[in-house]
């Protein structure tokens, strides 16, 4: 039996990167289910439960903005890390000034969603559903989290609260309505979207055909998604 929760998330910028893009970051039109799950797990996660996203309601119009960011051209070599771990004196460092690149990004602006999800038990002895629900709702109301959740990229912090919490004020406008604003797509085909990684199957990426119906995206189950 699933046990459901709902929460509101928002932020000034978001980038839910399309995996088919290589160097330049291009965001999906809407938050992906895996990003939504990541936000929920940042608020409350336990080995005894597994979160499953049921619906993502779009509250703000889909707006894109082009920005440029400074990023590193490469990663820290794995060999440097293993060498430092073995001898304890080798430096583990990377000089930004010599490896900086400026890259363009197509990101979302002023996003706001309602996430509906439920948790399932993973087979441990900790099966007290009321306890997990109470802890999540208490942490959500207090703004507590294990680490700061993000909207796709770490530099785009996610604000969160109960689904009926006061609406945010964005820099580009006044207070938003508690209902979807004019311009929010009610019925739209968003194309193929990343659902999540199948951790039971060698972390295989799963995709689904995202459809907006009445302003809501309802992801399928992992077994119904396409590899």
mmCIF file of N, CA and C in Angstrom, residues 5 21 49 100 127:
data_model
loop_
_atom_site.group_PDB
_atom_site.id
_atom_site.type_symbol
_atom_site.label_atom_id
_atom_site.label_comp_id
_atom_site.label_asym_id
_atom_site.label_seq_id
_atom_site.Cartn_x
_atom_site.Cartn_y
_atom_site.Cartn_z
ATOM 1 N N UNK A 5 2.482 11.929 -0.270
ATOM 2 C CA UNK A 5 2.799 13.260 0.235
ATOM 3 C C UNK A 5 2.695 14.230 -0.934
ATOM 4 N N UNK A 21 22.164 16.192 -25.133
ATOM 5 C CA UNK A 21 23.058 17.309 -25.391
ATOM 6 C C UNK A 21 24.429 17.004 -24.798
ATOM 7 N N UNK A 49 12.558 2.946 2.994
ATOM 8 C CA UNK A 49 11.528 3.381 2.049
ATOM 9 C C UNK A 49 12.155 3.781 0.718
ATOM 10 N N UNK A 100 39.577 26.544 -17.266
ATOM 11 C CA UNK A 100 38.251 27.161 -17.280
ATOM 12 C C UNK A 100 37.732 27.278 -18.711
ATOM 13 N N UNK A 127 8.607 -0.779 9.116
ATOM 14 C CA UNK A 127 7.415 -0.631 8.271
ATOM 15 C C UNK A 127 6.317 0.191 8.949
#
